[in-house]
Coordinates of C-alpha atoms in Angstrom, one line a residue:
M79 CA -172.8 -26.9 -101.6
H80 CA -175.7 -25.4 -99.7
F81 CA -175.9 -26.6 -96.1
K82 CA -178.7 -26.8 -93.7
W83 CA -177.7 -25.7 -90.2
D84 CA -179.1 -27.9 -87.5
Y85 CA -178.8 -26.3 -84.1
K86 CA -181.0 -26.9 -81.0
P87 CA -180.3 -24.3 -78.3
P88 CA -180.1 -25.8 -74.8
T89 CA -183.2 -25.6 -72.6
S90 CA -183.0 -23.8 -69.3
N91 CA -182.7 -27.2 -67.5
E92 CA -179.9 -28.2 -69.8
I93 CA -178.1 -24.9 -69.2
Q94 CA -178.4 -25.4 -65.4
A95 CA -177.2 -29.0 -65.6
A96 CA -174.2 -27.9 -67.8
E97 CA -173.3 -25.2 -65.3
E98 CA -173.3 -27.7 -62.4
L99 CA -171.2 -30.2 -64.3
A100 CA -168.8 -27.4 -65.4
A101 CA -168.3 -26.4 -61.8
E102 CA -167.5 -30.0 -60.8
L103 CA -165.0 -30.3 -63.7
G104 CA -163.5 -26.9 -63.4
K105 CA -164.2 -26.4 -67.1
S106 CA -166.4 -23.9 -69.0
P107 CA -170.1 -24.6 -69.5
I108 CA -169.3 -24.9 -73.2
I109 CA -167.2 -28.1 -72.5
A110 CA -169.9 -29.4 -70.2
Q111 CA -172.6 -28.9 -72.9
L112 CA -170.4 -30.9 -75.3
L113 CA -170.1 -33.7 -72.8
M114 CA -173.9 -33.7 -72.2
Q115 CA -174.5 -33.9 -76.0
R116 CA -172.5 -37.1 -75.9
G117 CA -174.6 -38.5 -73.1
I118 CA -172.0 -37.8 -70.4
K119 CA -173.8 -36.2 -67.4
T120 CA -171.7 -37.0 -64.3
L121 CA -168.2 -36.3 -63.1
D122 CA -167.3 -40.0 -63.1
E123 CA -168.5 -40.4 -66.6
A124 CA -166.5 -37.3 -67.7
K125 CA -163.3 -38.7 -66.1
R126 CA -163.8 -42.0 -67.9
F127 CA -164.4 -40.2 -71.2
F128 CA -161.3 -37.9 -70.9
R129 CA -159.0 -40.7 -69.6
P130 CA -159.6 -43.8 -71.6
Q131 CA -158.0 -46.7 -69.7
L132 CA -157.0 -50.1 -71.1
P133 CA -158.1 -51.8 -67.9
N134 CA -161.7 -50.7 -68.8
L135 CA -161.7 -52.9 -71.9
Y136 CA -164.4 -55.5 -71.6
D137 CA -163.7 -59.1 -70.8
P138 CA -163.4 -60.9 -74.2
F139 CA -165.2 -63.9 -72.8
L140 CA -168.4 -61.8 -72.6
M141 CA -168.7 -62.3 -76.4
N142 CA -170.7 -65.3 -77.6
D143 CA -168.5 -68.3 -78.6
M144 CA -165.3 -66.7 -77.3
D145 CA -164.7 -69.7 -75.0
K146 CA -165.2 -72.1 -78.0
A147 CA -162.9 -70.0 -80.2
V148 CA -160.1 -69.9 -77.6
D149 CA -160.4 -73.6 -76.8
R150 CA -160.2 -74.5 -80.5
L151 CA -157.2 -72.2 -81.1
N152 CA -155.4 -73.7 -78.0
A153 CA -156.2 -77.2 -79.3
A154 CA -154.7 -76.3 -82.7
L155 CA -151.5 -75.2 -81.0
G156 CA -151.4 -78.3 -78.8
R157 CA -151.8 -80.6 -81.8
K158 CA -149.4 -78.6 -83.9
E159 CA -152.0 -78.1 -86.7
N160 CA -151.5 -75.7 -89.6
I161 CA -153.4 -72.5 -89.1
L162 CA -154.5 -70.0 -91.8
V163 CA -155.4 -66.4 -90.9
Y164 CA -157.8 -65.2 -93.6
G165 CA -159.1 -61.7 -94.2
D166 CA -160.6 -59.1 -96.4
Y167 CA -158.5 -56.9 -98.8
D168 CA -159.5 -53.5 -97.3
V169 CA -157.8 -51.6 -94.4
D170 CA -159.9 -53.3 -91.8
G171 CA -159.3 -56.8 -93.2
C172 CA -155.6 -56.4 -93.8
T173 CA -154.9 -54.8 -90.3
A174 CA -157.0 -57.6 -88.7
V175 CA -154.9 -60.3 -90.5
A176 CA -151.7 -58.6 -89.6
L177 CA -152.6 -58.2 -86.0
V178 CA -153.7 -61.8 -85.4
Y179 CA -150.8 -63.2 -87.5
K180 CA -148.1 -61.0 -85.8
F181 CA -149.4 -61.8 -82.3
L182 CA -149.7 -65.6 -82.7
R183 CA -146.4 -65.8 -84.6
Q184 CA -144.6 -64.9 -81.4
F185 CA -145.8 -68.2 -79.9
Y186 CA -146.4 -70.5 -82.8
S187 CA -144.7 -71.1 -86.2
K188 CA -147.2 -73.3 -88.2
I189 CA -149.2 -70.3 -89.3
D190 CA -149.8 -68.6 -92.6
Y191 CA -152.2 -65.9 -94.0
Y192 CA -154.3 -65.5 -97.0
I193 CA -155.9 -62.3 -98.5
P194 CA -158.3 -63.1 -101.3
D195 CA -157.6 -61.4 -104.6
R196 CA -160.4 -58.9 -105.3
Y197 CA -160.6 -60.0 -109.0
E198 CA -159.8 -63.7 -108.8
D199 CA -161.3 -64.7 -105.5
G200 CA -163.9 -62.0 -105.0
Y201 CA -165.2 -61.1 -101.5
G202 CA -165.2 -63.6 -98.7
V203 CA -164.4 -67.3 -98.8
S204 CA -163.6 -68.5 -102.3
D205 CA -163.3 -72.0 -103.7
K206 CA -159.7 -71.1 -104.7
A207 CA -158.9 -70.3 -101.1
L208 CA -160.4 -73.5 -99.8
E209 CA -158.4 -75.5 -102.3
Y210 CA -155.3 -73.7 -101.2
A211 CA -156.1 -74.6 -97.6
R212 CA -156.7 -78.3 -98.5
E213 CA -153.4 -78.5 -100.3
M214 CA -151.5 -76.9 -97.4
D215 CA -153.2 -79.3 -94.9
I216 CA -154.8 -76.4 -93.0
K217 CA -156.9 -77.6 -90.1
L218 CA -158.1 -74.3 -88.7
I219 CA -158.9 -71.0 -90.5
I220 CA -159.4 -67.8 -88.5
I221 CA -161.4 -65.6 -90.8
L222 CA -161.5 -61.8 -90.1
D223 CA -163.7 -59.0 -91.3
S224 CA -165.8 -61.4 -93.3
G225 CA -167.3 -64.9 -93.2
I226 CA -170.5 -64.2 -91.4
K227 CA -172.5 -65.1 -94.5
A228 CA -170.2 -67.8 -95.9
N229 CA -172.5 -70.6 -94.7
E230 CA -172.1 -72.7 -97.8
Q231 CA -168.3 -72.4 -98.1
I232 CA -167.8 -73.1 -94.3
A233 CA -170.0 -76.1 -94.5
A234 CA -167.9 -77.4 -97.5
A235 CA -164.7 -76.8 -95.5
K236 CA -166.1 -78.7 -92.6
K237 CA -166.4 -81.8 -94.9
M238 CA -162.8 -81.3 -95.8
G239 CA -161.8 -81.5 -92.2
I240 CA -161.1 -77.7 -91.9
D241 CA -162.6 -75.8 -89.0
F242 CA -163.4 -72.1 -89.0
I243 CA -163.4 -69.4 -86.4
V244 CA -165.3 -66.4 -87.7
C245 CA -164.4 -63.0 -86.5
D246 CA -166.7 -60.5 -88.2
H247 CA -168.7 -57.4 -87.5
H248 CA -171.1 -57.3 -90.4
M249 CA -174.8 -58.1 -90.1
P250 CA -175.5 -61.8 -90.0
D251 CA -178.3 -63.7 -91.7
D252 CA -180.8 -65.6 -89.6
D253 CA -178.7 -68.8 -89.8
L254 CA -175.1 -68.5 -88.7
P255 CA -172.4 -70.5 -90.5
E256 CA -171.4 -73.9 -89.1
A257 CA -168.1 -72.7 -87.7
V258 CA -166.5 -73.8 -84.5
A259 CA -167.1 -70.3 -83.2
V260 CA -168.8 -67.2 -84.6
L261 CA -167.5 -64.0 -83.0
D262 CA -169.7 -61.2 -84.1
P263 CA -171.2 -58.5 -81.8
K264 CA -174.0 -58.0 -84.3
R265 CA -175.4 -61.5 -83.7
K266 CA -179.1 -61.4 -82.7
D267 CA -178.2 -63.3 -79.5
N268 CA -175.3 -61.0 -78.8
T269 CA -174.1 -60.9 -75.2
Y270 CA -171.2 -58.5 -75.7
P271 CA -171.6 -55.0 -74.2
F272 CA -170.4 -53.1 -77.3
E273 CA -171.6 -54.0 -80.8
H274 CA -169.7 -51.6 -82.9
L275 CA -166.2 -53.1 -83.0
S276 CA -164.3 -53.1 -86.3
G277 CA -163.3 -56.4 -87.9
C278 CA -159.7 -55.8 -86.5
G279 CA -161.3 -55.1 -83.2
V280 CA -163.0 -58.5 -83.1
G281 CA -159.6 -60.0 -84.0
F282 CA -158.0 -58.1 -81.1
K283 CA -160.7 -59.5 -78.7
L284 CA -159.8 -63.0 -79.8
M285 CA -156.1 -62.4 -79.2
Q286 CA -157.0 -60.8 -75.8
G287 CA -159.0 -64.0 -74.9
F288 CA -156.2 -66.2 -76.1
A289 CA -153.7 -64.2 -74.1
K290 CA -155.9 -64.4 -71.0
S291 CA -156.4 -68.1 -71.2
N292 CA -152.6 -68.7 -71.5
G293 CA -151.3 -66.3 -68.9
I294 CA -149.8 -64.0 -71.5
P295 CA -149.4 -60.5 -70.1
F296 CA -151.7 -57.9 -71.6
K297 CA -148.8 -55.6 -72.3
K298 CA -147.8 -57.9 -75.2
L299 CA -151.0 -56.8 -77.0
I300 CA -150.3 -53.1 -76.7
P301 CA -147.9 -53.0 -79.7
M302 CA -150.9 -54.2 -81.8
L303 CA -153.1 -51.2 -81.0
D304 CA -151.7 -49.0 -83.8
L305 CA -153.4 -51.5 -86.2
C306 CA -156.6 -51.3 -84.2
A307 CA -156.6 -47.5 -84.6
L308 CA -156.1 -47.7 -88.3
S309 CA -159.0 -50.1 -88.7
I310 CA -161.4 -48.1 -86.5
V311 CA -160.7 -44.8 -88.3
S312 CA -160.7 -46.3 -91.8
D313 CA -163.8 -48.4 -91.4
L314 CA -165.8 -45.5 -89.9
V315 CA -167.1 -47.4 -86.9
P316 CA -168.3 -45.2 -84.0
I317 CA -165.4 -43.9 -81.8
T318 CA -167.3 -44.5 -78.6
D319 CA -167.1 -46.9 -75.7
E320 CA -164.5 -49.6 -76.3
N321 CA -163.5 -48.2 -79.7
R322 CA -162.6 -45.0 -78.0
I323 CA -160.2 -46.8 -75.7
L324 CA -158.7 -48.9 -78.5
C325 CA -158.3 -45.9 -80.8
F326 CA -157.0 -43.5 -78.1
H327 CA -154.2 -45.9 -77.1
G328 CA -153.7 -47.0 -80.7
M329 CA -153.0 -43.3 -81.7
R330 CA -150.6 -43.1 -78.7
Q331 CA -148.8 -46.2 -80.0
L332 CA -148.7 -44.8 -83.5
N333 CA -147.1 -41.6 -82.3
N334 CA -144.7 -43.0 -79.7
A335 CA -143.7 -46.5 -80.9
P336 CA -145.2 -47.4 -84.3
S337 CA -144.3 -50.7 -86.0
I338 CA -141.5 -50.8 -88.5
A339 CA -144.1 -51.0 -91.3
L340 CA -146.0 -48.0 -90.2
K341 CA -142.8 -46.0 -89.8
A342 CA -142.1 -46.8 -93.4
I343 CA -145.6 -45.8 -94.6
M344 CA -145.4 -42.6 -92.6
E345 CA -142.1 -41.7 -94.4
T346 CA -143.7 -42.1 -97.8
C347 CA -146.6 -39.8 -96.6
G348 CA -144.2 -37.1 -95.4
L349 CA -145.3 -37.7 -91.8
T350 CA -141.9 -38.6 -90.2
D351 CA -141.4 -36.7 -86.9
K352 CA -144.9 -35.2 -87.0
E353 CA -147.8 -35.9 -84.7
I354 CA -150.1 -38.3 -86.4
T355 CA -153.7 -37.3 -86.4
I356 CA -157.0 -38.9 -87.3
N357 CA -156.9 -36.9 -90.5
D358 CA -153.5 -38.4 -91.4
I359 CA -155.0 -41.9 -91.2
T360 CA -158.1 -40.9 -93.1
F361 CA -156.4 -39.1 -96.0
K362 CA -152.8 -40.4 -96.1
I363 CA -152.1 -43.7 -94.3
G364 CA -155.4 -45.5 -94.8
P365 CA -155.7 -44.9 -98.6
R366 CA -152.2 -46.3 -99.1
I367 CA -152.9 -49.4 -97.1
N368 CA -156.1 -49.8 -99.1
A369 CA -154.5 -49.1 -102.5
S370 CA -152.8 -52.5 -102.8
G371 CA -156.1 -54.4 -102.6
R372 CA -157.7 -52.0 -105.0
V373 CA -155.1 -52.0 -107.7
Q374 CA -153.1 -55.2 -107.1
N375 CA -153.5 -57.7 -104.3
G376 CA -154.1 -57.0 -100.6
S377 CA -151.6 -59.7 -99.6
E378 CA -148.9 -57.1 -100.4
T379 CA -150.3 -54.9 -97.7
V380 CA -150.1 -57.6 -95.1
D381 CA -146.6 -58.5 -96.3
L382 CA -145.7 -54.9 -95.5
L383 CA -147.6 -54.7 -92.2
I384 CA -145.8 -57.7 -90.7
E385 CA -142.3 -56.7 -92.1
T386 CA -139.6 -56.2 -89.4
D387 CA -136.7 -54.9 -91.6
Y388 CA -137.0 -51.2 -92.1
D389 CA -135.3 -51.0 -95.5
K390 CA -137.5 -53.8 -96.9
A391 CA -140.6 -52.2 -95.4
L392 CA -139.6 -48.8 -97.0
E393 CA -139.3 -50.4 -100.4
M394 CA -142.6 -52.1 -100.0
A395 CA -144.2 -48.9 -98.8
R396 CA -143.0 -47.1 -101.9
N397 CA -144.6 -49.8 -104.0
V398 CA -147.9 -49.3 -102.1
N399 CA -147.5 -45.5 -102.6
E400 CA -147.3 -46.1 -106.3
Y401 CA -150.5 -48.1 -106.3
N402 CA -152.1 -45.2 -104.5
E403 CA -151.1 -42.9 -107.3
Q404 CA -152.6 -45.2 -109.8
R405 CA -155.7 -45.5 -107.7
R406 CA -156.1 -41.7 -107.7
D407 CA -155.9 -41.5 -111.5
I408 CA -158.5 -44.2 -111.9
D409 CA -160.7 -42.7 -109.2
K410 CA -160.7 -39.3 -110.8
H411 CA -161.6 -40.6 -114.2
M412 CA -164.4 -42.8 -112.9
T413 CA -165.9 -40.1 -110.8
E414 CA -166.0 -37.7 -113.8
E415 CA -167.8 -40.4 -115.8
A416 CA -170.2 -41.1 -113.0
N417 CA -170.9 -37.3 -112.6
D418 CA -171.8 -37.1 -116.3
I419 CA -174.4 -39.9 -115.8
V420 CA -175.8 -38.1 -112.8
T421 CA -176.1 -34.9 -114.7
E422 CA -178.2 -36.7 -117.4
L423 CA -180.4 -38.3 -114.7
S424 CA -180.9 -35.0 -112.9
N425 CA -182.0 -33.4 -116.1
K426 CA -184.4 -36.2 -116.7
Y427 CA -185.9 -36.6 -113.2
K428 CA -185.5 -33.0 -112.0
D429 CA -186.0 -33.0 -108.2
N430 CA -187.3 -36.5 -108.0
L431 CA -184.0 -38.3 -107.9
N432 CA -183.8 -39.8 -104.4
S433 CA -181.1 -42.4 -105.0
L434 CA -178.3 -43.3 -107.5
V435 CA -177.7 -46.8 -109.0
L436 CA -175.0 -46.4 -111.7
Y437 CA -173.5 -49.2 -113.8
D438 CA -170.6 -49.3 -116.3
E439 CA -169.0 -52.7 -117.2
N440 CA -165.7 -51.0 -117.8
W441 CA -165.3 -49.4 -114.3
T442 CA -162.5 -50.7 -112.1
R443 CA -163.9 -52.9 -109.4
G444 CA -161.4 -51.8 -106.8
V445 CA -162.4 -48.2 -106.9
I446 CA -166.2 -48.4 -107.0
G447 CA -166.4 -47.9 -103.2
I448 CA -164.5 -44.6 -103.4
V449 CA -166.6 -43.4 -106.2
A450 CA -169.8 -44.3 -104.3
S451 CA -168.5 -42.3 -101.3
R452 CA -167.7 -39.3 -103.4
L453 CA -171.1 -39.2 -105.1
T454 CA -173.0 -39.8 -101.8
E455 CA -171.2 -36.8 -100.4
L456 CA -171.7 -34.6 -103.4
Y457 CA -175.3 -35.3 -104.1
V458 CA -176.5 -36.4 -100.6
R459 CA -178.3 -39.4 -102.0
P460 CA -177.9 -43.2 -101.2
T461 CA -175.6 -44.4 -104.0
I462 CA -174.6 -47.8 -105.5
I463 CA -171.9 -48.1 -108.1
L464 CA -171.8 -51.3 -110.1
T465 CA -169.3 -52.8 -112.5
R466 CA -169.1 -56.1 -114.3
S467 CA -167.2 -59.2 -113.2
G468 CA -167.8 -62.1 -115.6
D469 CA -171.5 -62.9 -115.6
Y470 CA -172.1 -60.8 -112.5
A471 CA -172.4 -57.2 -111.5
I472 CA -170.4 -56.3 -108.3
G473 CA -171.6 -53.2 -106.4
S474 CA -170.5 -51.0 -103.6
A475 CA -173.1 -48.9 -101.7
R476 CA -172.8 -45.8 -99.5
S477 CA -175.6 -44.0 -97.6
V478 CA -176.5 -40.6 -96.2
D479 CA -177.0 -39.7 -92.5
G480 CA -179.9 -41.7 -91.0
F481 CA -180.8 -43.9 -93.9
D482 CA -180.1 -47.7 -93.6
I483 CA -178.9 -48.7 -97.0
Y484 CA -178.3 -52.3 -95.8
K485 CA -182.1 -52.7 -95.3
A486 CA -182.8 -51.2 -98.7
I487 CA -180.5 -53.7 -100.4
E488 CA -181.9 -56.5 -98.2
S489 CA -185.4 -55.8 -99.6
C490 CA -184.1 -57.0 -103.0
K491 CA -182.3 -60.1 -101.6
D492 CA -184.3 -62.5 -103.8
I493 CA -182.6 -61.2 -106.9
L494 CA -179.1 -60.9 -105.3
E495 CA -176.4 -63.6 -105.3
N496 CA -174.8 -62.1 -102.2
F497 CA -174.8 -59.0 -100.1
G498 CA -173.5 -57.7 -96.8
G499 CA -172.4 -54.7 -94.8
H500 CA -173.6 -52.0 -92.4
T501 CA -176.2 -49.3 -92.2
Y502 CA -174.0 -46.8 -94.2
A503 CA -171.9 -49.1 -96.4
A504 CA -172.5 -52.4 -98.1
G505 CA -171.5 -54.6 -101.0
L506 CA -173.6 -56.7 -103.3
T507 CA -173.4 -59.2 -106.2
L508 CA -176.1 -59.9 -108.7
K509 CA -176.5 -61.2 -112.2
V510 CA -176.1 -58.6 -114.9
E511 CA -179.5 -59.3 -116.3
N512 CA -181.0 -58.4 -112.9
I513 CA -179.5 -54.9 -112.8
T514 CA -182.6 -53.1 -114.2
E515 CA -185.0 -54.9 -111.9
F516 CA -182.7 -54.2 -108.9
R517 CA -182.4 -50.6 -109.8
H518 CA -186.2 -50.2 -110.0
R519 CA -186.8 -52.0 -106.7
F520 CA -184.0 -50.4 -104.8
C521 CA -184.9 -46.9 -105.9
A522 CA -188.6 -47.5 -105.1
Y523 CA -187.6 -48.6 -101.6
V524 CA -185.6 -45.4 -101.1
D525 CA -188.4 -43.3 -102.5
E526 CA -190.7 -44.8 -99.9
H527 CA -188.5 -44.6 -96.9
I528 CA -186.1 -41.7 -97.2
L529 CA -186.9 -38.5 -95.3
P530 CA -186.6 -35.0 -96.9
E531 CA -184.0 -34.0 -94.3
Q532 CA -181.9 -37.0 -95.2
K533 CA -181.4 -35.5 -98.7
E534 CA -180.0 -32.3 -97.3
A535 CA -176.3 -31.7 -96.5
T536 CA -176.6 -30.8 -92.8
L537 CA -174.1 -29.2 -90.5
H538 CA -174.9 -30.2 -86.9
I539 CA -174.0 -27.2 -84.8
C540 CA -172.9 -27.9 -81.2
G541 CA -173.1 -24.4 -79.9
K542 CA -173.3 -20.7 -80.6
L543 CA -170.2 -18.7 -79.6
D544 CA -169.0 -15.1 -79.7
F545 CA -165.3 -14.5 -80.3
K546 CA -164.5 -13.5 -76.7
S547 CA -165.4 -17.1 -75.7
I548 CA -162.9 -18.6 -78.1
T549 CA -159.7 -19.0 -76.1
N550 CA -156.6 -21.1 -76.2
K551 CA -157.9 -22.9 -73.1
L552 CA -161.2 -23.7 -74.9
R553 CA -159.2 -25.1 -77.8
N554 CA -157.0 -27.2 -75.5
D555 CA -160.0 -28.5 -73.6
I556 CA -161.7 -29.5 -76.9
K557 CA -158.5 -31.5 -77.8
H558 CA -159.3 -33.8 -74.9
F559 CA -162.4 -35.0 -76.8
E560 CA -160.1 -36.7 -79.3
P561 CA -160.0 -39.0 -81.1
F562 CA -162.8 -37.7 -83.2
G563 CA -164.9 -39.8 -85.5
P564 CA -168.5 -41.2 -86.0
M565 CA -170.7 -40.4 -82.9
N566 CA -167.8 -38.3 -81.5
E567 CA -167.5 -35.7 -84.2
K568 CA -165.2 -32.7 -83.9
P569 CA -167.4 -29.9 -82.3
L570 CA -168.8 -27.5 -84.9
F571 CA -169.8 -24.0 -83.7
C572 CA -171.4 -21.0 -85.2
T573 CA -171.0 -17.3 -84.7
L574 CA -173.6 -14.8 -86.0
G575 CA -173.1 -11.3 -87.4
V576 CA -169.4 -11.3 -88.1
Y577 CA -167.5 -8.9 -90.4
D578 CA -164.4 -8.8 -92.5
Y579 CA -161.7 -6.9 -90.6
G580 CA -160.6 -5.6 -94.0
T581 CA -157.8 -7.9 -94.7
S582 CA -159.4 -11.1 -95.9
K583 CA -158.2 -12.4 -99.2
V584 CA -158.5 -15.2 -101.7
V585 CA -155.6 -17.6 -101.7
G586 CA -154.6 -20.9 -103.2
R587 CA -153.0 -22.1 -106.4
E588 CA -156.3 -21.7 -108.2
Q589 CA -157.6 -18.9 -105.9
E590 CA -160.1 -21.4 -104.5
H591 CA -159.7 -20.6 -100.7
I592 CA -160.3 -17.6 -98.5
K593 CA -158.0 -16.5 -95.8
L594 CA -160.0 -14.5 -93.3
E595 CA -159.5 -12.0 -90.5
L596 CA -162.9 -11.4 -88.8
I597 CA -164.5 -9.4 -86.0
D598 CA -167.8 -9.8 -84.3
S599 CA -170.1 -7.4 -82.5
C600 CA -169.3 -8.8 -79.0
S601 CA -165.5 -8.3 -78.7
S602 CA -162.5 -6.5 -80.2
N603 CA -160.8 -9.8 -81.0
V604 CA -159.6 -10.3 -84.5
M605 CA -160.1 -14.0 -85.4
D606 CA -158.1 -15.8 -88.1
G607 CA -160.0 -18.2 -90.3
I608 CA -159.6 -20.3 -93.4
A609 CA -162.5 -21.3 -95.7
F610 CA -161.4 -24.1 -98.1
K611 CA -162.9 -24.1 -101.6
Q612 CA -165.4 -21.3 -100.7
S613 CA -163.9 -18.5 -102.8
E614 CA -167.4 -17.8 -104.3
H615 CA -168.2 -16.0 -101.0
A616 CA -165.2 -13.6 -101.4
H617 CA -167.1 -10.7 -103.1
F618 CA -169.9 -10.7 -100.4
I619 CA -167.4 -10.8 -97.6
K620 CA -165.5 -7.8 -98.9
S621 CA -168.9 -5.9 -99.3
K622 CA -168.7 -5.0 -95.5
S623 CA -172.1 -6.8 -94.9
S624 CA -172.4 -9.1 -91.9
F625 CA -172.5 -12.8 -92.3
D626 CA -172.7 -16.0 -90.2
I627 CA -170.1 -18.7 -90.0
A628 CA -170.0 -22.4 -89.0
Y629 CA -166.6 -23.7 -88.0
T630 CA -164.3 -25.9 -86.0
I631 CA -161.6 -24.4 -83.6
E632 CA -158.1 -25.3 -84.8
E633 CA -154.5 -24.4 -84.0
N634 CA -152.9 -21.9 -86.3
T635 CA -149.6 -23.5 -87.0
Y636 CA -148.3 -20.4 -88.7
K637 CA -148.9 -18.2 -85.6
H638 CA -147.1 -20.3 -83.0
G639 CA -150.0 -21.9 -81.4
G640 CA -152.7 -19.3 -82.0
I641 CA -156.3 -20.1 -82.9
Q642 CA -157.6 -20.4 -86.4
L643 CA -161.2 -21.1 -87.3
Q644 CA -161.7 -23.7 -90.0
I645 CA -164.8 -22.4 -91.6
E646 CA -167.2 -25.0 -93.0
D647 CA -169.9 -22.6 -94.3
I648 CA -170.6 -18.9 -94.8
R649 CA -174.0 -17.3 -95.3
P650 CA -175.4 -13.8 -95.1
S651 CA -176.8 -12.9 -91.7
Q652 CA -180.2 -12.1 -92.9
E653 CA -180.9 -15.6 -94.1
G654 CA -181.3 -16.9 -90.5
M655 CA -180.8 -20.5 -89.4
G656 CA -183.0 -20.8 -86.3
V657 CA -180.0 -20.1 -84.1

């Protein structure tokens, strides 16, 4: 893949401000520049950033309707009503249901949970679920990670004598559902200081409010934070502000005192006795939690997440692991088929293909989101993958940096049965006969609104370094910026005019990676590096010509804590990047 390098050198005023902040912190100007790029300009702000504190979480009652939600929940407990905790079948939904169920179950026994079947129920509140609630004499449903657009279904439930508390974080319509309370920081009349909570995060705030109203110590909520971390990382919400606090302490919980269920999942991932990182959630733990809802039923995931017997949890985790293996096979096959379609479209439209809307009635519904993500990353185009479900087409959408795919889908809402989501990820349902018109209108919207730079794979460079600046202290200081994620990405640096020390070589089972030893013109340091899946550069590197690298600074686990550069891109020095 060819990357555009985006780097804006600091101005003289920014350099001076960074030096002043660095002096106050006792850190290098490089660290101060990274802080300032994140909007952190004072010593107090830096301390708050580097030391996320649970007491700095916002008061849950700042959120619209929180008082109504807590009052209704307390009334349900007082009247001994049957409560149903209802959620989506992805990681965010399942962790949200597990968190709320586990916490309330400590104080109340007349509580159950329901995860809709992706294939039988579909997304959101289904008629089947409402019938189940009626049969079980449910009086209150707490719906998590969905429900914000279930106006019709919630109105029908109200006539049955069933109240709803909605805990969602997706974009609402103009009219909110007739629930007892609608907790959603994306409401137009939002009063909450932070609008980017995950669905599980909104559920956590409800439990925080419930605990506060009943004099339950906050420390009883701390064991639930590992679930919050899983949801924040897996749902790709910004790891800033309150999410940073929840994720920071959730990762600490995951490493120091994980639940029985997560211990079992970590064993199936080969992560026992290892420090769990964000990447471990992204590539190992999260996909396994997701797999049940994609291949079977997400309720199996919640069964696992609330299990307290380790042997049972381990058996269930192995089942989920098997689902993940099945998901991988389906995912690979569908991605190959989708790539074939894109190749045909590219040949037909040449350079005028600004978006992708692909449909195959035989594709597996549970995997279309993964395929959409892969194609978006590969082709740098807003992508929608559609498959058939009865008389309808079900779609999953993913977007590129800076392009609001939710608005693009919303522009076609008159021919959609349902839709919802975020700026960068959304879902939709439409009649099969409307696919052609939808494709035409969606693609026309993208053609009109997408910017040329949004169609380029871009590396956002934080700073230009020479090798003498890259020290163990710098690497350790960068670790204090963790947890990394959206809006707090791992810092990416570049070094210009480097050379092969003479010992770089191609490695890997298929000779697809390059193991590098490099020098630059500013120091005598020999720097280790690894460039994954970039073996096409090997011949140039060995030619003794100079080249430029973009990289993150990592620990070299094979050299007892030394430094290794994880190289994201390599290009000949003479190309220039404006840096």
